[in-house]
Coordinates of C-alpha atoms and ligand atoms in Angstrom, one line a residue:
M1 CA -32.4 2.5 11.4
K2 CA -36.0 3.5 11.8
L3 CA -38.7 4.0 9.2
A4 CA -39.7 7.7 9.0
D5 CA -43.3 8.8 9.1
N6 CA -43.1 10.3 5.6
K7 CA -42.3 8.5 2.4
A8 CA -40.8 9.7 -0.9
T9 CA -42.9 9.6 -4.1
L10 CA -41.2 9.4 -7.4
S11 CA -43.2 10.5 -10.4
F12 CA -42.4 10.5 -14.1
S13 CA -43.3 13.1 -16.7
N14 CA -44.1 10.4 -19.3
G15 CA -47.2 9.1 -17.5
S16 CA -45.5 6.0 -16.0
P17 CA -47.1 5.2 -12.6
S18 CA -45.4 6.9 -9.7
V19 CA -43.7 4.8 -7.0
D20 CA -43.5 5.3 -3.2
L21 CA -40.2 4.8 -1.6
P22 CA -39.6 4.3 2.1
V23 CA -37.6 6.9 4.1
Y24 CA -35.4 5.8 7.0
Q25 CA -34.0 7.9 9.8
G26 CA -30.6 7.5 11.5
S27 CA -29.9 8.7 15.0
I28 CA -28.5 11.9 13.7
G29 CA -27.8 13.3 10.2
P30 CA -29.8 13.3 6.9
D31 CA -32.6 10.7 6.3
V32 CA -32.2 8.3 3.4
I33 CA -34.6 7.2 0.7
D34 CA -34.6 3.5 0.3
I35 CA -34.2 2.7 -3.4
R36 CA -33.5 -1.0 -3.2
K37 CA -36.7 -2.0 -4.9
L38 CA -36.5 0.8 -7.5
Y39 CA -35.2 -1.3 -10.3
A40 CA -37.7 -4.1 -9.7
Q41 CA -40.5 -1.5 -9.7
T42 CA -39.4 0.8 -12.5
G43 CA -36.7 -1.0 -14.5
M44 CA -34.4 2.1 -13.8
F45 CA -31.3 2.6 -11.9
T46 CA -30.2 5.7 -10.0
Y47 CA -27.1 7.6 -11.3
D48 CA -24.6 9.0 -8.8
P49 CA -21.0 8.9 -9.8
G50 CA -18.7 9.7 -6.9
F51 CA -21.6 8.8 -4.4
L52 CA -22.5 12.5 -4.0
S53 CA -26.0 11.6 -2.7
T54 CA -25.7 7.9 -1.9
A55 CA -25.5 6.2 1.5
A56 CA -23.9 2.9 0.7
T57 CA -24.4 1.4 4.1
Q58 CA -25.8 2.0 7.6
S59 CA -23.0 2.5 10.2
A60 CA -22.8 3.2 13.9
I61 CA -19.1 4.0 14.0
T62 CA -18.2 7.6 12.9
Y63 CA -20.4 10.6 12.3
I64 CA -19.4 13.7 10.5
D65 CA -21.4 16.9 10.2
G66 CA -19.6 18.7 7.4
D67 CA -21.4 22.0 7.7
K68 CA -20.7 22.3 11.4
G69 CA -17.2 20.9 11.1
E70 CA -18.1 18.1 13.6
L71 CA -16.5 14.7 13.9
L72 CA -17.7 12.0 16.4
Y73 CA -16.2 8.6 16.9
R74 CA -19.0 6.4 18.5
G75 CA -20.6 9.7 19.7
Y76 CA -17.5 11.2 21.3
P77 CA -16.2 14.5 19.8
I78 CA -12.8 14.2 18.3
E79 CA -11.7 17.3 20.4
Q80 CA -12.4 15.3 23.6
L81 CA -10.8 12.1 22.4
A82 CA -7.6 13.9 21.2
V83 CA -7.2 15.5 24.6
N84 CA -8.3 12.8 27.0
C85 CA -7.5 9.5 25.4
D86 CA -4.7 7.7 23.7
F87 CA -4.7 5.9 20.4
L88 CA -5.2 2.4 21.8
E89 CA -8.2 3.6 23.8
T90 CA -9.5 5.1 20.6
C91 CA -8.9 1.8 18.8
H92 CA -10.9 0.0 21.5
L93 CA -13.7 2.5 21.1
L94 CA -13.9 2.1 17.3
L95 CA -13.7 -1.7 17.4
Y96 CA -16.0 -2.5 20.3
G97 CA -18.2 0.7 20.6
N98 CA -17.1 1.8 24.1
L99 CA -14.1 3.5 25.7
P100 CA -12.3 0.9 27.8
N101 CA -12.2 1.0 31.6
E102 CA -8.8 0.4 33.3
A103 CA -9.0 -3.4 33.2
Q104 CA -10.2 -3.4 29.6
K105 CA -7.5 -1.0 28.6
K106 CA -4.9 -3.2 30.2
D107 CA -6.2 -6.3 28.5
F108 CA -6.5 -4.7 25.1
T109 CA -3.0 -3.1 25.3
S110 CA -1.6 -6.4 26.3
R111 CA -3.3 -8.2 23.4
V112 CA -2.0 -5.7 20.9
T113 CA 1.5 -5.6 22.2
N114 CA 1.7 -9.4 22.1
H115 CA 1.3 -9.3 18.4
T116 CA 3.8 -6.5 17.4
M117 CA 6.4 -8.8 15.9
V118 CA 5.9 -10.0 12.4
N119 CA 6.9 -13.5 11.0
E120 CA 10.6 -13.4 10.5
Q121 CA 10.1 -14.5 6.9
M122 CA 8.5 -11.2 6.1
Q123 CA 11.9 -9.6 5.9
F124 CA 12.9 -11.8 3.0
F125 CA 9.6 -10.8 1.3
L126 CA 10.5 -7.2 1.9
R127 CA 14.0 -7.7 0.4
G128 CA 12.4 -8.4 -3.0
F129 CA 11.5 -4.7 -3.3
R130 CA 13.9 -2.1 -4.8
R131 CA 15.3 0.0 -2.0
D132 CA 14.0 3.2 -3.6
A133 CA 10.4 1.8 -4.0
H134 CA 7.7 4.1 -2.7
P135 CA 6.8 3.1 0.9
M136 CA 3.1 2.8 -0.1
A137 CA 4.0 0.3 -2.9
V138 CA 5.9 -1.7 -0.3
L139 CA 3.1 -1.4 2.3
T140 CA 0.4 -2.5 -0.1
G141 CA 2.5 -5.6 -0.8
L142 CA 3.4 -6.3 2.8
V143 CA -0.2 -6.0 4.1
G144 CA -1.6 -8.2 1.4
G145 CA 1.3 -10.6 2.1
L146 CA 0.1 -11.0 5.7
S147 CA -2.6 -13.3 4.5
A148 CA 0.1 -15.7 3.3
F149 CA 1.6 -15.7 6.8
Y150 CA -1.4 -15.8 9.1
H151 CA -3.6 -18.6 7.8
D152 CA -5.4 -19.0 11.1
S153 CA -7.1 -15.7 10.8
T154 CA -8.3 -15.4 7.2
D155 CA -11.9 -16.6 7.4
I156 CA -13.9 -13.4 7.4
N157 CA -17.1 -15.3 8.4
N158 CA -15.5 -16.6 11.6
P159 CA -15.8 -14.0 14.5
E160 CA -12.7 -15.3 16.2
H161 CA -10.7 -15.0 13.0
R162 CA -11.9 -11.4 12.5
E163 CA -11.0 -10.5 16.1
I164 CA -7.5 -11.9 15.9
A165 CA -6.9 -10.4 12.4
A166 CA -8.0 -7.0 13.8
I167 CA -5.5 -7.2 16.7
R168 CA -2.7 -8.5 14.4
L169 CA -3.3 -5.7 11.9
I170 CA -3.3 -2.9 14.5
A171 CA -0.2 -4.4 16.2
K172 CA 1.8 -5.1 13.1
M173 CA 1.3 -2.0 11.1
P174 CA 3.9 0.1 13.0
T175 CA 6.4 -2.8 12.6
L176 CA 5.7 -3.0 8.9
V177 CA 5.9 0.7 8.3
S178 CA 9.2 1.1 10.2
M179 CA 10.6 -2.0 8.4
A180 CA 9.8 -0.4 5.0
Y181 CA 11.6 2.8 6.2
K182 CA 14.6 1.0 7.5
Y183 CA 14.8 -1.0 4.3
S184 CA 14.8 2.2 2.2
M185 CA 17.6 3.6 4.4
G186 CA 19.7 0.4 4.2
Q187 CA 19.6 0.1 8.0
P188 CA 18.9 -3.1 10.0
Y189 CA 15.3 -3.6 11.2
I190 CA 14.7 -2.7 14.9
Y191 CA 12.4 -5.2 16.7
P192 CA 9.4 -3.9 18.7
R193 CA 9.7 -3.2 22.4
N194 CA 6.5 -4.0 24.2
D195 CA 7.2 -1.9 27.3
L196 CA 6.9 1.3 25.2
S197 CA 3.6 3.0 24.2
Y198 CA 2.2 2.3 20.8
A199 CA 3.5 5.6 19.4
G200 CA 6.8 5.4 21.4
N201 CA 7.5 1.9 20.1
F202 CA 6.9 3.0 16.6
M203 CA 9.3 6.0 17.0
R204 CA 12.0 3.7 18.4
M205 CA 11.6 1.2 15.6
M206 CA 12.0 4.1 13.1
F207 CA 14.9 6.0 14.7
A208 CA 17.0 3.6 16.8
T209 CA 19.9 1.7 15.3
P210 CA 21.7 -1.3 16.8
C211 CA 24.5 1.0 17.8
E212 CA 22.5 3.8 19.1
E213 CA 19.4 3.7 21.4
Y214 CA 16.6 6.2 20.7
K215 CA 15.2 8.0 23.6
V216 CA 11.5 8.8 23.0
N217 CA 10.6 12.5 23.6
P218 CA 7.2 12.6 25.3
V219 CA 6.1 15.7 23.4
L220 CA 6.8 14.1 20.1
E221 CA 5.3 10.8 21.3
R222 CA 2.1 12.5 22.2
A223 CA 2.0 14.4 18.9
L224 CA 2.3 11.2 16.9
D225 CA -0.3 9.5 19.1
R226 CA -2.6 12.5 18.3
I227 CA -1.9 12.1 14.6
F228 CA -3.0 8.4 14.9
I229 CA -6.2 9.4 16.8
L230 CA -7.1 12.1 14.2
H231 CA -6.7 9.7 11.3
A232 CA -8.2 6.6 12.9
D233 CA -11.6 6.7 11.1
H234 CA -13.6 9.0 8.8
E235 CA -16.8 7.1 7.9
Q236 CA -17.4 6.0 4.3
N237 CA -14.4 7.7 2.6
A238 CA -12.8 6.3 -0.6
S239 CA -10.4 3.8 1.1
T240 CA -13.0 2.7 3.7
S241 CA -15.5 2.1 1.0
T242 CA -12.8 0.2 -0.9
V243 CA -12.2 -2.0 2.1
R244 CA -16.0 -2.7 2.4
L245 CA -16.4 -3.4 -1.3
C246 CA -13.4 -5.7 -1.4
G247 CA -14.4 -7.5 1.9
S248 CA -18.0 -7.9 0.6
S249 CA -16.8 -10.7 -1.7
G250 CA -15.8 -12.6 1.4
T251 CA -12.1 -12.2 0.9
N252 CA -9.8 -12.3 3.9
P253 CA -9.3 -9.2 6.1
F254 CA -5.6 -8.7 5.2
A255 CA -6.5 -8.6 1.5
A256 CA -9.3 -6.2 2.1
I257 CA -7.1 -3.9 4.2
A258 CA -4.4 -4.0 1.5
A259 CA -7.0 -2.7 -1.0
G260 CA -7.6 0.2 1.5
V261 CA -3.9 0.9 1.6
A262 CA -3.8 1.0 -2.2
C263 CA -6.7 3.4 -2.4
L264 CA -5.4 5.7 0.3
W265 CA -2.2 6.2 -1.7
G266 CA -3.9 8.6 -4.1
P267 CA -3.1 12.4 -3.8
A268 CA -6.9 13.3 -3.6
H269 CA -7.0 11.1 -0.4
G270 CA -4.2 10.0 1.9
G271 CA -1.5 11.1 -0.5
A272 CA -2.5 14.7 0.1
N273 CA -0.2 15.1 3.1
E274 CA 2.8 14.2 1.0
A275 CA 1.6 16.3 -1.9
C276 CA 1.0 19.2 0.6
L277 CA 4.5 19.2 1.9
N278 CA 6.0 18.9 -1.6
M279 CA 3.9 21.9 -2.5
L280 CA 5.2 23.9 0.4
E281 CA 8.8 22.9 -0.3
D282 CA 8.3 23.9 -4.0
I283 CA 6.9 27.3 -3.1
Q284 CA 9.8 27.8 -0.6
R285 CA 12.4 26.9 -3.3
N286 CA 10.8 29.3 -5.7
G287 CA 10.9 32.4 -3.5
G288 CA 8.9 31.5 -0.4
V289 CA 6.4 33.8 1.3
A290 CA 7.1 36.5 -1.4
K291 CA 5.7 34.2 -4.1
V292 CA 2.6 33.1 -2.2
G293 CA 0.4 35.6 -4.1
E294 CA 1.6 34.3 -7.5
F295 CA 1.0 30.7 -6.4
M296 CA -2.5 31.5 -5.3
E297 CA -3.3 33.0 -8.7
K298 CA -2.3 29.7 -10.3
V299 CA -4.5 27.8 -7.9
K300 CA -7.5 29.9 -8.8
D301 CA -6.8 29.5 -12.6
K302 CA -8.8 26.4 -13.7
N303 CA -6.5 25.8 -16.6
S304 CA -3.3 25.6 -14.5
G305 CA -4.3 22.2 -12.9
V306 CA -2.7 23.5 -9.6
K307 CA -4.6 22.8 -6.4
L308 CA -4.0 24.1 -2.9
M309 CA -3.2 20.7 -1.4
G310 CA -4.4 20.3 2.2
F311 CA -7.5 22.4 1.3
G312 CA -11.0 21.3 0.6
H313 CA -12.9 18.3 1.5
R314 CA -15.9 16.3 0.0
V315 CA -17.7 16.4 3.3
Y316 CA -16.4 19.3 5.4
K317 CA -17.7 22.6 4.1
N318 CA -16.4 24.3 7.3
Y319 CA -13.0 24.1 9.1
D320 CA -12.0 20.4 9.4
P321 CA -12.0 19.9 13.2
R322 CA -8.9 17.7 12.8
A323 CA -7.0 20.6 11.2
K324 CA -7.6 22.8 14.3
L325 CA -6.1 20.1 16.6
M326 CA -3.3 19.4 14.2
Q327 CA -2.4 23.1 14.1
E328 CA -2.2 23.1 17.9
T329 CA 0.0 20.0 17.9
C330 CA 2.2 21.7 15.2
N331 CA 2.8 24.7 17.5
E332 CA 3.7 22.4 20.4
V333 CA 6.1 20.3 18.4
L334 CA 7.9 23.2 16.7
Q335 CA 8.2 24.9 20.1
E336 CA 9.6 21.7 21.7
L337 CA 12.2 21.4 18.9
G338 CA 13.0 25.1 18.8
L339 CA 11.7 25.4 15.3
E340 CA 9.1 28.2 15.8
N341 CA 10.6 30.1 12.9
D342 CA 10.4 27.1 10.6
P343 CA 9.9 28.7 7.1
L344 CA 7.5 26.0 5.9
F345 CA 5.3 26.6 8.9
K346 CA 5.3 30.3 8.3
L347 CA 4.5 29.7 4.6
A348 CA 1.6 27.4 5.5
K349 CA 0.2 30.0 7.9
Q350 CA 0.5 32.7 5.2
L351 CA -1.3 30.4 2.6
E352 CA -4.0 29.6 5.1
K353 CA -4.6 33.3 5.9
I354 CA -4.9 34.3 2.3
A355 CA -7.1 31.4 1.4
L356 CA -9.5 32.0 4.3
E357 CA -10.0 35.6 3.1
D358 CA -10.1 35.0 -0.6
D359 CA -13.5 34.9 -2.3
Y360 CA -12.5 31.8 -4.5
F361 CA -12.0 29.7 -1.3
V362 CA -14.7 31.3 0.8
S363 CA -17.4 31.0 -1.9
R364 CA -16.5 27.3 -2.5
K365 CA -16.3 26.6 1.3
L366 CA -12.7 25.4 1.0
Y367 CA -11.0 25.2 4.4
P368 CA -7.8 23.5 5.6
N369 CA -8.1 19.8 6.1
V370 CA -6.1 17.5 8.4
D371 CA -3.3 17.2 5.9
F372 CA -2.5 20.8 5.9
Y373 CA -0.5 20.7 9.1
S374 CA 0.1 17.0 9.7
G375 CA 3.0 17.0 7.2
I376 CA 4.8 19.8 9.0
V377 CA 4.5 17.9 12.3
Q378 CA 5.7 14.6 10.8
R379 CA 8.6 16.3 9.1
A380 CA 9.6 18.0 12.4
I381 CA 9.5 14.6 14.1
G382 CA 12.0 13.3 11.5
I383 CA 9.6 11.3 9.3
P384 CA 10.5 11.5 5.7
V385 CA 7.9 13.0 3.3
S386 CA 7.5 9.8 1.3
L387 CA 6.4 7.9 4.5
F388 CA 3.6 10.3 5.4
T389 CA 0.8 8.3 3.7
A390 CA 2.1 5.1 5.2
I391 CA 1.7 6.7 8.7
F392 CA -1.9 7.6 7.7
A393 CA -2.5 4.0 6.6
L394 CA -1.1 2.8 10.0
A395 CA -3.6 5.0 11.8
R396 CA -6.5 4.3 9.5
T397 CA -6.1 0.5 9.8
V398 CA -8.3 0.4 12.9
G399 CA -11.1 2.3 11.2
W400 CA -10.9 0.0 8.2
I401 CA -11.1 -3.1 10.2
A402 CA -13.9 -1.8 12.5
Q403 CA -15.9 -0.9 9.4
L404 CA -15.2 -4.2 7.7
N405 CA -16.3 -6.1 10.8
E406 CA -19.4 -4.0 11.1
M407 CA -20.3 -4.8 7.5
I408 CA -19.9 -8.6 8.0
G409 CA -22.1 -8.4 11.1
D410 CA -24.8 -6.4 9.3
P411 CA -27.8 -8.6 8.4
E412 CA -28.4 -6.4 5.3
Y413 CA -24.9 -6.9 4.0
K414 CA -24.6 -8.2 0.4
I415 CA -21.7 -8.3 -2.1
G416 CA -21.3 -4.8 -3.4
R417 CA -22.3 -4.6 -7.1
P418 CA -22.9 -1.1 -8.5
R419 CA -24.8 -0.8 -11.8
Q420 CA -24.1 1.5 -14.8
L421 CA -25.5 3.7 -17.5
F422 CA -24.1 2.0 -20.6
T423 CA -23.0 4.5 -23.3
G424 CA -20.9 2.2 -25.5
A425 CA -21.6 0.5 -28.9
E426 CA -24.9 -1.3 -29.4
R427 CA -24.8 -5.0 -30.5
R428 CA -22.8 -5.4 -33.7
D429 CA -21.3 -8.2 -35.7
V430 CA -17.6 -9.1 -36.0
L431 CA -16.4 -8.6 -39.6
P432 CA -13.6 -10.7 -41.1
I433 CA -10.2 -8.9 -40.6
S434 CA -10.0 -8.1 -44.3
K435 CA -13.2 -6.0 -44.1
R436 CA -12.6 -4.1 -40.8
Ligands
CMC4 N1 -7.6 24.0 -4.5 C1 -8.2 24.7 -5.4 N2 -9.5 24.5 -5.8 C2 -10.2 23.5 -5.1 C3 -9.6 22.7 -4.2 C4 -8.2 22.9 -3.8 N3 -7.6 22.2 -2.9 N4 -10.5 21.8 -3.7 C5 -11.6 22.0 -4.4 N5 -11.4 23.0 -5.3 C6 -12.5 23.7 -6.1 C7 -12.8 22.8 -7.3 O1 -12.0 23.1 -8.4 C8 -14.2 23.1 -7.6 O2 -14.3 24.4 -8.2 P1 -15.5 24.7 -9.3 O3 -16.8 24.6 -8.5 O4 -15.2 26.1 -9.7 O5 -15.4 23.7 -10.3 C9 -14.8 23.3 -6.2 O6 -13.7 23.7 -5.4 C10 -15.4 22.0 -5.6 O7 -14.5 21.0 -5.6 P2 -14.7 19.5 -6.0 O8 -13.5 19.0 -6.7 O9 -16.0 19.4 -6.7 O10 -14.8 18.9 -4.5 P3 -14.7 17.3 -4.2 O11 -15.6 17.1 -3.1 O12 -15.0 16.5 -5.4 O13 -13.2 17.1 -3.9 C11 -11.1 17.0 -2.7 C12 -12.7 17.1 -2.6 C13 -10.6 16.7 -1.2 C14 -10.7 15.9 -3.6 C15 -10.6 18.4 -3.2 O14 -11.0 19.4 -2.4 C16 -9.0 18.3 -3.3 O15 -8.5 17.8 -4.3 N6 -8.3 18.9 -2.3 C17 -6.8 18.8 -2.4 C18 -6.4 17.4 -2.0 C19 -6.5 17.2 -0.5 O16 -6.1 18.0 0.3 N7 -7.1 16.0 -0.1 C20 -7.2 15.6 1.3 C21 -8.6 15.4 1.7 S1 -8.6 15.2 3.5 C22 -7.8 13.7 3.8 C23 -8.5 12.5 3.5 O17 -9.7 12.4 3.9 O18 -8.0 11.7 2.7

């Protein structure tokens, strides 16, 4: 980051001396005011719940322009990556900063595929869960559990440990997600097959059984790969910030990523794809397209507590570029499977049309986000709704680990320690129990 020519001056109405604050410029995007010395200079903190105006870090990985609806991974537009690259190339880009050439791609793919199996002992760990446990509960446990299995890659301060942990996490997530699925179905686990693509191998581990091989359909394989690319990173969102904060204590990478999985689970974040599909199914059950108007009235009524899931975003105040790509993929997948008349897809299109014309949504700049269509695609592929967020976690793992490793390598990195505005009781004395 570069010091800007101007500085910010903070003045106070009570006559306290004003303070000058340095301003820094990034390569693109808004400048930042450096408030690190503010407390020392004024005895005051800043107050910004939800980080609406706070850059918690510098980063060179992902850039979003929410007004333009632009998403860049290491400078490359998501639209170009989704069309010209596969997920493992995208992983290489996020982790190392450059798209691999052929030799680098071969080497990276071979390193990842060599780590797809998990310690055989993991299945006994998995067996401790109830079969009807939510896959995200299981995944939080399994990812955290990896730190108990791979002791040779838990030192976050050792670059070799960080590298091997990154490869292991990317390689093993599909295996863990499919194991969680097979366990919930009461079916035997299917071991990875390293001659398949990353997405193809995952589909086979999900849908093959020991008595029936699964033939990977290239259209569905490409669709899943695209879902992975679109979810791979999204700068300092809630789960990524969680991973950074957790990792800032020096904990091991598996523990930090498990914290990210836990955060992602929430319906305002990664859980929105599951919530979105449940919402569509609910409307469908209660009258379908004919009831869309009624549902939208509820969404607009602040007292109803109903939200249009898959709509709105903290950063995008324009169409989420990932949603456009996802809609395209959705069309391809439904056509391939002969499901063009899928009622949920029609319902989603109808909801989108109404929302894009309705003043409530237009005035608040609420547009479809990536989750609006990704659920329909996953459902068409055969992935159960309860597993959607686990697929998101699988894809986001590379982003989390790239951001974690970037933080550790940042000379300005410190343990994260937010401050507070205290509004509780002032000092008081404990009374004997008879007098309370
Ligand atoms: N349906 C109805 N109203 C909405 C919605 C929605 N989906 N999203 C925002 N609003 C309203 C909100 O009530 C508020 O209205 P008002 O100004 O009258 O009080 C206004 O729009 C601004 O919303 P906000 O809650 O201040 O915005 P935020 O930045 O805090 O929240 C959000 C962003 C994503 C949590 C929210 O839009 C939401 O809950 N959307 C539905 C869940 C969803 O689809 N999440 C996935 C996000 S993309 C995937 C990911 O990155 O994890």
